[in-house]
């Protein structure tokens, strides 16, 4: 590439409960970012129902892709490559996007690039932060994953810490359900916490033996459930806002503590956050303050680019495209794909 050529990527994301498509030019220029959320229907069941997610993806994917192309002012004739999330996620949901991407790429004889969903979340940081380049440390906090990742280069990831049990977003969702806030828990806990006292209940900040960067949230979740049961048995009415605020602060303290420890040990100059929980204002404010204290730069995507979207998949695919990475027609959904499995050496 001579640097003047534009690379237009059509990206598709269907790993969980959002059907999404986006057109990305040269990795960081979002021409369209269409997200069709299924939250309304899953809310009725208190969480994502995999079979319903797959069916809804099938119903909506054609229209979402057409809308992404239309909004970008393009047709498939303008597209240079098709990108798609192929894992991790719900297998039936992933398969819809993968089959669709393969069909379009095959029909139009375009390169096909499979993207790791977590890599997508990390790459969301490049979109609005034009100056951000590797290396940097990234805290990935979503509904299914909690990782501390050393981003050594484009497409090169070293996972240095991970959760031993529940993901941060999962803990938000479970605690929200326990205090009667419903699904999805993260935004509801954040809203309730604004009216509560974060020091009202002393919930534990778990330290994990073995790896200083690992996380554990199941003990915190149990502590909240025990507290709720205790109140019930003693006939004490719980203050939902106080529980939400105290729980949120406990999660944030652990996330910030481990992230800053990693920054110090790796002497990172930049810290980024990614994933659905990264849209949490309390977490953002705490990390921002800690970064200021350490004299390092803090990066984060806008809330809409923190939760699931296809723009981030297009960005990750662009750097894979530049590195010469292409997938074959045998690309398949990999529900438990690990970050790093798809890392290719730069050409
Ligand atoms: O990244 P994401 O959209 O999907 C996954 O890849 O998992 O993350 C969804 C998770 C859910 O657990 C949701 O409760 C949480 O992110 N979340 C939040 C907030 N917004 C979404 N957690 C805390 N505060 C928020 N504002
Ligand atoms: Zn996600």
mmCIF file of C-alpha atoms and ligand atoms in Angstrom:
data_model
loop_
_atom_site.group_PDB
_atom_site.id
_atom_site.type_symbol
_atom_site.label_atom_id
_atom_site.label_comp_id
_atom_site.label_asym_id
_atom_site.label_seq_id
_atom_site.Cartn_x
_atom_site.Cartn_y
_atom_site.Cartn_z
ATOM 1 C CA UNK A 1 0.000 0.000 0.000
ATOM 2 C CA UNK A 2 1.326 3.457 -0.827
ATOM 3 C CA UNK A 3 -0.563 5.239 1.963
ATOM 4 C CA UNK A 4 -2.907 7.108 -0.368
ATOM 5 C CA UNK A 5 -5.211 4.192 -1.107
ATOM 6 C CA UNK A 6 -8.384 3.976 0.946
ATOM 7 C CA UNK A 7 -9.341 0.658 2.514
ATOM 8 C CA UNK A 8 -13.097 0.296 3.042
ATOM 9 C CA UNK A 9 -14.081 -2.495 5.405
ATOM 10 C CA UNK A 10 -17.609 -3.775 6.009
ATOM 11 C CA UNK A 11 -17.664 -5.251 9.523
ATOM 12 C CA UNK A 12 -20.273 -7.535 11.099
ATOM 13 C CA UNK A 13 -20.777 -8.310 14.811
ATOM 14 C CA UNK A 14 -23.309 -10.817 16.207
ATOM 15 C CA UNK A 15 -21.566 -12.481 19.166
ATOM 16 C CA UNK A 16 -24.234 -11.788 21.803
ATOM 17 C CA UNK A 17 -27.398 -9.697 21.765
ATOM 18 C CA UNK A 18 -26.614 -6.860 19.353
ATOM 19 C CA UNK A 19 -26.846 -7.307 15.590
ATOM 20 C CA UNK A 20 -24.363 -4.777 14.222
ATOM 21 C CA UNK A 21 -22.690 -3.714 10.982
ATOM 22 C CA UNK A 22 -20.348 -0.824 10.206
ATOM 23 C CA UNK A 23 -18.301 0.639 7.376
ATOM 24 C CA UNK A 24 -14.804 1.759 8.429
ATOM 25 C CA UNK A 25 -12.358 3.598 6.182
ATOM 26 C CA UNK A 26 -8.639 3.248 6.900
ATOM 27 C CA UNK A 27 -9.245 1.806 10.336
ATOM 28 C CA UNK A 28 -10.283 4.878 12.280
ATOM 29 C CA UNK A 29 -12.858 6.655 10.128
ATOM 30 C CA UNK A 30 -16.360 5.403 11.001
ATOM 31 C CA UNK A 31 -18.681 6.003 8.030
ATOM 32 C CA UNK A 32 -21.562 4.078 9.604
ATOM 33 C CA UNK A 33 -22.141 2.136 12.806
ATOM 34 C CA UNK A 34 -25.557 0.442 12.931
ATOM 35 C CA UNK A 35 -26.538 -1.411 16.106
ATOM 36 C CA UNK A 36 -29.824 -3.282 16.451
ATOM 37 C CA UNK A 37 -30.176 -4.187 20.122
ATOM 38 C CA UNK A 38 -32.203 -7.164 21.316
ATOM 39 C CA UNK A 39 -32.228 -5.992 24.930
ATOM 40 C CA UNK A 40 -36.008 -5.431 25.041
ATOM 41 C CA UNK A 41 -36.798 -9.076 24.354
ATOM 42 C CA UNK A 42 -34.071 -10.577 26.595
ATOM 43 C CA UNK A 43 -35.143 -8.290 29.459
ATOM 44 C CA UNK A 44 -38.371 -10.305 29.641
ATOM 45 C CA UNK A 45 -36.303 -13.370 30.623
ATOM 46 C CA UNK A 46 -33.820 -11.619 32.936
ATOM 47 C CA UNK A 47 -30.823 -12.316 30.673
ATOM 48 C CA UNK A 48 -29.754 -13.296 27.161
ATOM 49 C CA UNK A 49 -31.563 -16.404 25.825
ATOM 50 C CA UNK A 50 -29.169 -17.910 23.216
ATOM 51 C CA UNK A 51 -31.837 -19.390 20.913
ATOM 52 C CA UNK A 52 -33.725 -16.107 20.777
ATOM 53 C CA UNK A 53 -30.487 -14.204 20.125
ATOM 54 C CA UNK A 54 -29.680 -16.413 17.089
ATOM 55 C CA UNK A 55 -33.176 -16.078 15.683
ATOM 56 C CA UNK A 56 -33.192 -12.287 16.062
ATOM 57 C CA UNK A 57 -29.781 -12.027 14.387
ATOM 58 C CA UNK A 58 -31.116 -13.973 11.397
ATOM 59 C CA UNK A 59 -34.178 -11.728 11.183
ATOM 60 C CA UNK A 60 -32.215 -8.485 11.322
ATOM 61 C CA UNK A 61 -28.775 -9.000 9.828
ATOM 62 C CA UNK A 62 -29.625 -8.289 6.173
ATOM 63 C CA UNK A 63 -31.309 -5.027 7.018
ATOM 64 C CA UNK A 64 -28.560 -3.922 9.408
ATOM 65 C CA UNK A 65 -25.906 -4.525 6.733
ATOM 66 C CA UNK A 66 -27.977 -2.723 4.067
ATOM 67 C CA UNK A 67 -28.399 0.212 6.436
ATOM 68 C CA UNK A 68 -24.655 0.327 7.209
ATOM 69 C CA UNK A 69 -23.822 0.491 3.483
ATOM 70 C CA UNK A 70 -26.588 3.031 2.777
ATOM 71 C CA UNK A 71 -25.522 5.334 5.660
ATOM 72 C CA UNK A 72 -21.913 5.184 4.459
ATOM 73 C CA UNK A 73 -23.069 6.103 0.940
ATOM 74 C CA UNK A 74 -21.538 2.921 -0.445
ATOM 75 C CA UNK A 75 -22.456 -0.346 -2.117
ATOM 76 C CA UNK A 76 -20.649 -3.669 -1.887
ATOM 77 C CA UNK A 77 -18.727 -2.593 -5.011
ATOM 78 C CA UNK A 78 -16.902 -0.008 -2.843
ATOM 79 C CA UNK A 79 -15.897 -2.512 -0.166
ATOM 80 C CA UNK A 80 -12.344 -3.940 -0.018
ATOM 81 C CA UNK A 81 -12.761 -6.551 2.723
ATOM 82 C CA UNK A 82 -15.409 -8.187 4.925
ATOM 83 C CA UNK A 83 -14.687 -8.463 8.655
ATOM 84 C CA UNK A 84 -16.629 -10.533 11.165
ATOM 85 C CA UNK A 85 -16.464 -11.483 14.839
ATOM 86 C CA UNK A 86 -15.829 -15.257 14.999
ATOM 87 C CA UNK A 87 -15.410 -15.598 18.802
ATOM 88 C CA UNK A 88 -15.673 -15.558 21.726
ATOM 89 C CA UNK A 89 -19.440 -15.483 22.226
ATOM 90 C CA UNK A 90 -22.609 -17.542 21.846
ATOM 91 C CA UNK A 91 -22.002 -20.144 19.132
ATOM 92 C CA UNK A 92 -25.445 -19.836 17.494
ATOM 93 C CA UNK A 93 -25.207 -16.039 17.503
ATOM 94 C CA UNK A 94 -21.642 -15.992 16.112
ATOM 95 C CA UNK A 95 -22.587 -18.426 13.342
ATOM 96 C CA UNK A 96 -25.142 -16.001 11.891
ATOM 97 C CA UNK A 97 -22.512 -13.284 11.382
ATOM 98 C CA UNK A 98 -19.827 -15.704 10.183
ATOM 99 C CA UNK A 99 -22.148 -17.346 7.608
ATOM 100 C CA UNK A 100 -23.314 -13.939 6.386
ATOM 101 C CA UNK A 101 -19.756 -12.595 6.068
ATOM 102 C CA UNK A 102 -18.588 -15.696 4.209
ATOM 103 C CA UNK A 103 -21.558 -15.518 1.824
ATOM 104 C CA UNK A 104 -20.901 -11.849 0.947
ATOM 105 C CA UNK A 105 -17.140 -12.304 0.667
ATOM 106 C CA UNK A 106 -17.555 -15.385 -1.527
ATOM 107 C CA UNK A 107 -20.169 -13.797 -3.792
ATOM 108 C CA UNK A 108 -18.095 -10.616 -4.247
ATOM 109 C CA UNK A 109 -14.705 -12.385 -4.157
ATOM 110 C CA UNK A 110 -13.532 -10.147 -1.310
ATOM 111 C CA UNK A 111 -10.968 -10.922 1.401
ATOM 112 C CA UNK A 112 -12.496 -12.294 4.610
ATOM 113 C CA UNK A 113 -11.049 -11.353 8.018
ATOM 114 C CA UNK A 114 -12.199 -13.041 11.247
ATOM 115 C CA UNK A 115 -11.804 -10.857 14.340
ATOM 116 C CA UNK A 116 -11.602 -11.757 18.039
ATOM 117 C CA UNK A 117 -14.376 -9.873 19.856
ATOM 118 C CA UNK A 118 -12.066 -8.864 22.728
ATOM 119 C CA UNK A 119 -9.513 -7.549 20.237
ATOM 120 C CA UNK A 120 -12.387 -5.502 18.802
ATOM 121 C CA UNK A 121 -13.166 -3.989 22.212
ATOM 122 C CA UNK A 122 -9.504 -2.994 22.673
ATOM 123 C CA UNK A 123 -9.347 -1.517 19.155
ATOM 124 C CA UNK A 124 -12.419 0.666 19.854
ATOM 125 C CA UNK A 125 -9.917 2.970 21.563
ATOM 126 C CA UNK A 126 -8.236 3.811 18.234
ATOM 127 C CA UNK A 127 -11.402 5.270 16.716
ATOM 128 C CA UNK A 128 -11.725 8.517 18.645
ATOM 129 C CA UNK A 129 -8.149 8.729 19.897
ATOM 130 C CA UNK A 130 -6.281 9.415 16.675
ATOM 131 C CA UNK A 131 -2.969 9.772 18.534
ATOM 132 C CA UNK A 132 -3.199 6.408 20.317
ATOM 133 C CA UNK A 133 -0.639 3.860 19.169
ATOM 134 C CA UNK A 134 0.763 0.740 20.851
ATOM 135 C CA UNK A 135 2.347 -0.019 23.236
ATOM 136 C CA UNK A 136 -0.242 0.546 25.963
ATOM 137 C CA UNK A 137 -1.925 -1.289 28.816
ATOM 138 C CA UNK A 138 -5.645 -2.057 28.413
ATOM 139 C CA UNK A 139 -8.235 -3.041 31.012
ATOM 140 C CA UNK A 140 -10.967 -5.012 29.219
ATOM 141 C CA UNK A 141 -14.155 -5.222 31.269
ATOM 142 C CA UNK A 142 -17.237 -6.689 29.624
ATOM 143 C CA UNK A 143 -20.122 -9.022 30.401
ATOM 144 C CA UNK A 144 -18.073 -12.120 29.640
ATOM 145 C CA UNK A 145 -14.466 -11.003 30.184
ATOM 146 C CA UNK A 146 -12.187 -9.176 32.578
ATOM 147 C CA UNK A 147 -8.634 -8.975 31.274
ATOM 148 C CA UNK A 148 -5.557 -6.864 31.747
ATOM 149 C CA UNK A 149 -3.827 -6.815 28.382
ATOM 150 C CA UNK A 150 -0.403 -5.530 27.445
ATOM 151 C CA UNK A 151 -0.910 -4.295 23.859
ATOM 152 C CA UNK A 152 2.630 -4.621 22.511
ATOM 153 C CA UNK A 153 1.807 -3.694 18.916
ATOM 154 C CA UNK A 154 -1.137 -3.682 16.495
ATOM 155 C CA UNK A 155 -2.580 -7.184 16.709
ATOM 156 C CA UNK A 156 -0.076 -8.316 19.352
ATOM 157 C CA UNK A 157 -1.599 -8.946 22.784
ATOM 158 C CA UNK A 158 -0.218 -10.351 26.025
ATOM 159 C CA UNK A 159 -2.917 -11.172 28.577
ATOM 160 C CA UNK A 160 -1.235 -10.520 31.940
ATOM 161 C CA UNK A 161 -4.297 -10.835 34.198
ATOM 162 C CA UNK A 162 -7.785 -12.279 34.018
ATOM 163 C CA UNK A 163 -10.753 -13.062 36.241
ATOM 164 C CA UNK A 164 -10.668 -16.377 38.052
ATOM 165 C CA UNK A 165 -14.478 -16.567 38.190
ATOM 166 C CA UNK A 166 -17.130 -13.973 37.279
ATOM 167 C CA UNK A 167 -16.473 -11.173 34.803
ATOM 168 C CA UNK A 168 -16.980 -7.628 36.116
ATOM 169 C CA UNK A 169 -20.093 -7.073 33.963
ATOM 170 C CA UNK A 170 -21.488 -10.434 35.055
ATOM 171 C CA UNK A 171 -21.146 -9.339 38.704
ATOM 172 C CA UNK A 172 -23.025 -6.117 37.901
ATOM 173 C CA UNK A 173 -25.784 -8.143 36.193
ATOM 174 C CA UNK A 174 -26.099 -10.667 39.059
ATOM 175 C CA UNK A 175 -26.154 -8.048 41.824
ATOM 176 C CA UNK A 176 -28.666 -5.948 39.878
ATOM 177 C CA UNK A 177 -30.961 -8.958 39.665
ATOM 178 C CA UNK A 178 -30.540 -9.653 43.404
ATOM 179 C CA UNK A 179 -31.608 -6.127 44.355
ATOM 180 C CA UNK A 180 -34.481 -6.185 41.865
ATOM 181 C CA UNK A 181 -33.103 -3.841 39.213
ATOM 182 C CA UNK A 182 -33.384 -6.227 36.249
ATOM 183 C CA UNK A 183 -31.298 -6.726 33.100
ATOM 184 C CA UNK A 184 -28.871 -5.386 31.946
ATOM 185 C CA UNK A 185 -27.517 -4.654 35.383
ATOM 186 C CA UNK A 186 -24.555 -2.371 34.693
ATOM 187 C CA UNK A 187 -26.357 0.789 33.608
ATOM 188 C CA UNK A 188 -29.104 0.234 36.226
ATOM 189 C CA UNK A 189 -26.618 -0.159 39.085
ATOM 190 C CA UNK A 190 -24.752 2.927 37.879
ATOM 191 C CA UNK A 191 -27.975 4.959 37.903
ATOM 192 C CA UNK A 192 -29.074 3.734 41.348
ATOM 193 C CA UNK A 193 -25.552 4.252 42.745
ATOM 194 C CA UNK A 194 -25.691 7.955 41.930
ATOM 195 C CA UNK A 195 -28.287 8.324 44.691
ATOM 196 C CA UNK A 196 -26.490 6.079 47.200
ATOM 197 C CA UNK A 197 -23.627 6.208 49.695
ATOM 198 C CA UNK A 198 -20.607 4.176 48.539
ATOM 199 C CA UNK A 199 -19.381 3.825 52.153
ATOM 200 C CA UNK A 200 -22.713 2.532 53.508
ATOM 201 C CA UNK A 201 -21.799 -1.193 53.330
ATOM 202 C CA UNK A 202 -18.233 -2.505 53.673
ATOM 203 C CA UNK A 203 -18.001 -5.084 50.864
ATOM 204 C CA UNK A 204 -14.679 -6.981 50.385
ATOM 205 C CA UNK A 205 -11.972 -6.049 47.849
ATOM 206 C CA UNK A 206 -10.677 -9.482 46.824
ATOM 207 C CA UNK A 207 -6.964 -10.098 46.417
ATOM 208 C CA UNK A 208 -6.055 -13.190 44.428
ATOM 209 C CA UNK A 209 -3.027 -15.305 45.320
ATOM 210 C CA UNK A 210 -0.593 -16.385 42.601
ATOM 211 C CA UNK A 211 -0.945 -13.610 40.050
ATOM 212 C CA UNK A 212 -1.126 -10.006 41.244
ATOM 213 C CA UNK A 213 -3.025 -8.981 38.101
ATOM 214 C CA UNK A 214 -5.817 -11.566 38.347
ATOM 215 C CA UNK A 215 -9.328 -10.662 39.503
ATOM 216 C CA UNK A 216 -12.085 -12.420 41.439
ATOM 217 C CA UNK A 217 -15.621 -11.134 41.782
ATOM 218 C CA UNK A 218 -17.560 -14.175 43.027
ATOM 219 C CA UNK A 219 -16.666 -13.433 46.689
ATOM 220 C CA UNK A 220 -17.984 -9.895 46.325
ATOM 221 C CA UNK A 221 -21.180 -11.188 44.718
ATOM 222 C CA UNK A 222 -21.639 -13.661 47.613
ATOM 223 C CA UNK A 223 -20.978 -10.886 50.150
ATOM 224 C CA UNK A 224 -23.773 -8.817 48.579
ATOM 225 C CA UNK A 225 -26.159 -11.817 48.614
ATOM 226 C CA UNK A 226 -25.256 -12.579 52.270
ATOM 227 C CA UNK A 227 -25.831 -8.956 53.201
ATOM 228 C CA UNK A 228 -29.258 -9.000 51.497
ATOM 229 C CA UNK A 229 -30.214 -12.280 53.238
ATOM 230 C CA UNK A 230 -29.016 -10.936 56.593
ATOM 231 C CA UNK A 231 -31.155 -7.822 56.214
ATOM 232 C CA UNK A 232 -34.159 -9.957 55.257
ATOM 233 C CA UNK A 233 -33.768 -12.208 58.279
ATOM 234 C CA UNK A 234 -33.449 -9.247 60.628
ATOM 235 C CA UNK A 235 -36.417 -7.521 59.006
ATOM 236 C CA UNK A 236 -34.262 -4.578 57.894
ATOM 237 C CA UNK A 237 -35.395 -2.814 54.711
ATOM 238 C CA UNK A 238 -32.453 -2.544 52.361
ATOM 239 C CA UNK A 239 -31.467 0.718 50.773
ATOM 240 C CA UNK A 240 -30.959 -0.330 47.134
ATOM 241 C CA UNK A 241 -29.073 2.826 46.224
ATOM 242 C CA UNK A 242 -26.570 2.325 49.075
ATOM 243 C CA UNK A 243 -26.029 -1.340 48.131
ATOM 244 C CA UNK A 244 -25.569 -0.384 44.460
ATOM 245 C CA UNK A 245 -23.093 2.394 45.311
ATOM 246 C CA UNK A 246 -21.102 0.272 47.798
ATOM 247 C CA UNK A 247 -20.947 -2.689 45.389
ATOM 248 C CA UNK A 248 -19.928 -0.487 42.432
ATOM 249 C CA UNK A 249 -17.163 1.139 44.501
ATOM 250 C CA UNK A 250 -15.826 -2.289 45.530
ATOM 251 C CA UNK A 251 -15.624 -3.432 41.875
ATOM 252 C CA UNK A 252 -14.044 -0.161 40.772
ATOM 253 C CA UNK A 253 -11.427 -0.232 43.567
ATOM 254 C CA UNK A 254 -10.266 -3.714 42.544
ATOM 255 C CA UNK A 255 -10.195 -2.868 38.811
ATOM 256 C CA UNK A 256 -8.276 0.360 39.345
ATOM 257 C CA UNK A 257 -5.894 -1.244 41.878
ATOM 258 C CA UNK A 258 -4.839 -4.065 39.535
ATOM 259 C CA UNK A 259 -4.649 -1.822 36.469
ATOM 260 C CA UNK A 260 -2.382 0.710 38.192
ATOM 261 C CA UNK A 261 -0.197 -2.073 39.591
ATOM 262 C CA UNK A 262 0.254 -3.383 36.031
ATOM 263 C CA UNK A 263 1.015 0.105 34.727
ATOM 264 C CA UNK A 264 3.745 0.527 37.369
ATOM 265 C CA UNK A 265 5.318 -2.899 36.836
ATOM 266 C CA UNK A 266 5.307 -2.637 33.030
ATOM 267 C CA UNK A 267 6.213 1.056 33.126
ATOM 268 C CA UNK A 268 3.363 1.738 30.711
ATOM 269 C CA UNK A 269 2.907 5.334 29.602
ATOM 270 C CA UNK A 270 -0.717 4.873 28.530
ATOM 271 C CA UNK A 271 -3.730 3.080 29.962
ATOM 272 C CA UNK A 272 -6.893 2.367 27.959
ATOM 273 C CA UNK A 273 -10.172 0.792 29.028
ATOM 274 C CA UNK A 274 -12.594 -1.214 26.902
ATOM 275 C CA UNK A 275 -15.808 -3.271 27.017
ATOM 276 C CA UNK A 276 -19.326 -2.586 28.289
ATOM 277 C CA UNK A 277 -18.296 -1.851 31.898
ATOM 278 C CA UNK A 278 -15.821 0.763 30.597
ATOM 279 C CA UNK A 279 -18.835 3.005 29.944
ATOM 280 C CA UNK A 280 -19.352 3.223 33.742
ATOM 281 C CA UNK A 281 -18.776 6.830 34.833
ATOM 282 C CA UNK A 282 -17.538 5.888 38.320
ATOM 283 C CA UNK A 283 -14.877 3.573 36.840
ATOM 284 C CA UNK A 284 -13.841 6.181 34.270
ATOM 285 C CA UNK A 285 -13.503 8.921 36.895
ATOM 286 C CA UNK A 286 -11.465 6.702 39.259
ATOM 287 C CA UNK A 287 -9.092 5.531 36.526
ATOM 288 C CA UNK A 288 -8.710 9.039 35.191
ATOM 289 C CA UNK A 289 -7.734 10.308 38.661
ATOM 290 C CA UNK A 290 -5.281 7.426 39.172
ATOM 291 C CA UNK A 291 -3.677 8.038 35.749
ATOM 292 C CA UNK A 292 -3.270 11.720 36.567
ATOM 293 C CA UNK A 293 -1.577 10.780 39.817
ATOM 294 C CA UNK A 294 0.806 8.440 37.947
ATOM 295 C CA UNK A 295 1.441 11.006 35.190
ATOM 296 C CA UNK A 296 0.242 8.718 32.397
ATOM 297 C CA UNK A 297 -2.272 9.199 29.565
ATOM 298 C CA UNK A 298 -5.762 7.741 29.933
ATOM 299 C CA UNK A 299 -7.767 6.619 26.885
ATOM 300 C CA UNK A 300 -11.341 5.390 26.596
ATOM 301 C CA UNK A 301 -13.954 5.017 23.863
ATOM 302 C CA UNK A 302 -17.326 6.846 23.976
ATOM 303 C CA UNK A 303 -19.970 4.771 25.790
ATOM 304 C CA UNK A 304 -21.563 3.677 22.478
ATOM 305 C CA UNK A 305 -18.194 2.252 21.337
ATOM 306 C CA UNK A 306 -17.635 0.520 24.717
ATOM 307 C CA UNK A 307 -20.653 -1.769 24.394
ATOM 308 C CA UNK A 308 -20.918 -4.216 21.492
ATOM 309 C CA UNK A 309 -20.680 -2.662 18.018
ATOM 310 C CA UNK A 310 -19.215 -3.503 14.608
ATOM 311 C CA UNK A 311 -17.071 -0.365 14.194
ATOM 312 C CA UNK A 312 -14.509 -1.784 16.633
ATOM 313 C CA UNK A 313 -14.438 -5.034 14.618
ATOM 314 C CA UNK A 314 -13.722 -3.033 11.442
ATOM 315 C CA UNK A 315 -10.864 -1.197 13.149
ATOM 316 C CA UNK A 316 -9.235 -4.422 14.361
ATOM 317 C CA UNK A 317 -9.732 -5.955 10.901
ATOM 318 C CA UNK A 318 -7.968 -3.004 9.236
ATOM 319 C CA UNK A 319 -4.734 -3.630 11.147
ATOM 320 C CA UNK A 320 -5.039 -7.362 10.408
ATOM 321 C CA UNK A 321 -5.594 -6.454 6.739
ATOM 322 C CA UNK A 322 -2.425 -4.318 6.697
ATOM 323 C CA UNK A 323 -0.525 -7.224 8.273
ATOM 324 C CA UNK A 324 -1.675 -9.442 5.388
ATOM 325 C CA UNK A 325 -4.016 -11.606 7.442
ATOM 326 C CA UNK A 326 -6.804 -13.328 5.489
ATOM 327 C CA UNK A 327 -9.180 -16.118 6.484
ATOM 328 C CA UNK A 328 -10.383 -18.955 4.294
ATOM 329 C CA UNK A 329 -13.888 -20.254 3.576
ATOM 330 C CA UNK A 330 -13.381 -22.659 6.469
ATOM 331 C CA UNK A 331 -13.612 -19.788 8.998
ATOM 332 C CA UNK A 332 -15.873 -21.016 11.791
ATOM 333 C CA UNK A 333 -17.403 -19.670 15.001
ATOM 334 C CA UNK A 334 -15.128 -20.331 18.006
ATOM 335 C CA UNK A 335 -17.228 -19.703 21.144
ATOM 336 C CA UNK A 336 -14.288 -19.836 23.571
ATOM 337 C CA UNK A 337 -11.657 -18.147 21.389
ATOM 338 C CA UNK A 338 -8.781 -16.770 23.492
ATOM 339 C CA UNK A 339 -7.127 -13.442 22.922
ATOM 340 C CA UNK A 340 -3.777 -14.082 21.280
ATOM 341 C CA UNK A 341 -4.940 -17.176 19.354
ATOM 342 C CA UNK A 342 -5.361 -14.996 16.274
ATOM 343 C CA UNK A 343 -2.169 -12.970 16.745
ATOM 344 C CA UNK A 344 -0.116 -12.997 13.543
ATOM 345 C CA UNK A 345 3.367 -11.683 13.057
ATOM 346 C CA UNK A 346 3.533 -8.389 11.202
ATOM 347 C CA UNK A 347 4.685 -8.683 7.616
HETATM 348 O O1 LIG B 1 -18.977 -5.481 26.077
HETATM 349 P P1 LIG B 1 -20.407 -5.772 26.286
HETATM 350 O O2 LIG B 1 -21.430 -4.907 25.595
HETATM 351 O O3 LIG B 1 -20.729 -7.245 25.908
HETATM 352 C C1 LIG B 1 -19.838 -8.289 26.143
HETATM 353 O O4 LIG B 1 -18.927 -8.490 25.312
HETATM 354 O O5 LIG B 1 -19.991 -8.926 27.222
HETATM 355 O O6 LIG B 1 -20.634 -5.724 27.862
HETATM 356 C C2 LIG B 1 -21.887 -5.936 28.433
HETATM 357 C C3 LIG B 1 -21.715 -5.828 29.946
HETATM 358 C C4 LIG B 1 -22.977 -6.198 30.722
HETATM 359 O O7 LIG B 1 -22.609 -7.070 31.766
HETATM 360 C C5 LIG B 1 -23.446 -4.853 31.248
HETATM 361 O O8 LIG B 1 -24.140 -4.963 32.490
HETATM 362 C C6 LIG B 1 -22.140 -4.105 31.418
HETATM 363 O O9 LIG B 1 -21.374 -4.472 30.301
HETATM 364 N N1 LIG B 1 -22.344 -2.642 31.394
HETATM 365 C C7 LIG B 1 -22.060 -1.846 32.438
HETATM 366 C C8 LIG B 1 -22.464 -0.543 32.052
HETATM 367 N N2 LIG B 1 -22.955 -0.601 30.781
HETATM 368 C C9 LIG B 1 -22.863 -1.910 30.400
HETATM 369 N N3 LIG B 1 -21.530 -2.119 33.645
HETATM 370 C C10 LIG B 1 -21.389 -1.087 34.505
HETATM 371 N N4 LIG B 1 -21.760 0.191 34.219
HETATM 372 C C11 LIG B 1 -22.301 0.507 33.018
HETATM 373 N N5 LIG B 1 -22.659 1.756 32.754
HETATM 374 ZN ZN1 LIG B 2 -18.512 -7.265 24.000
#
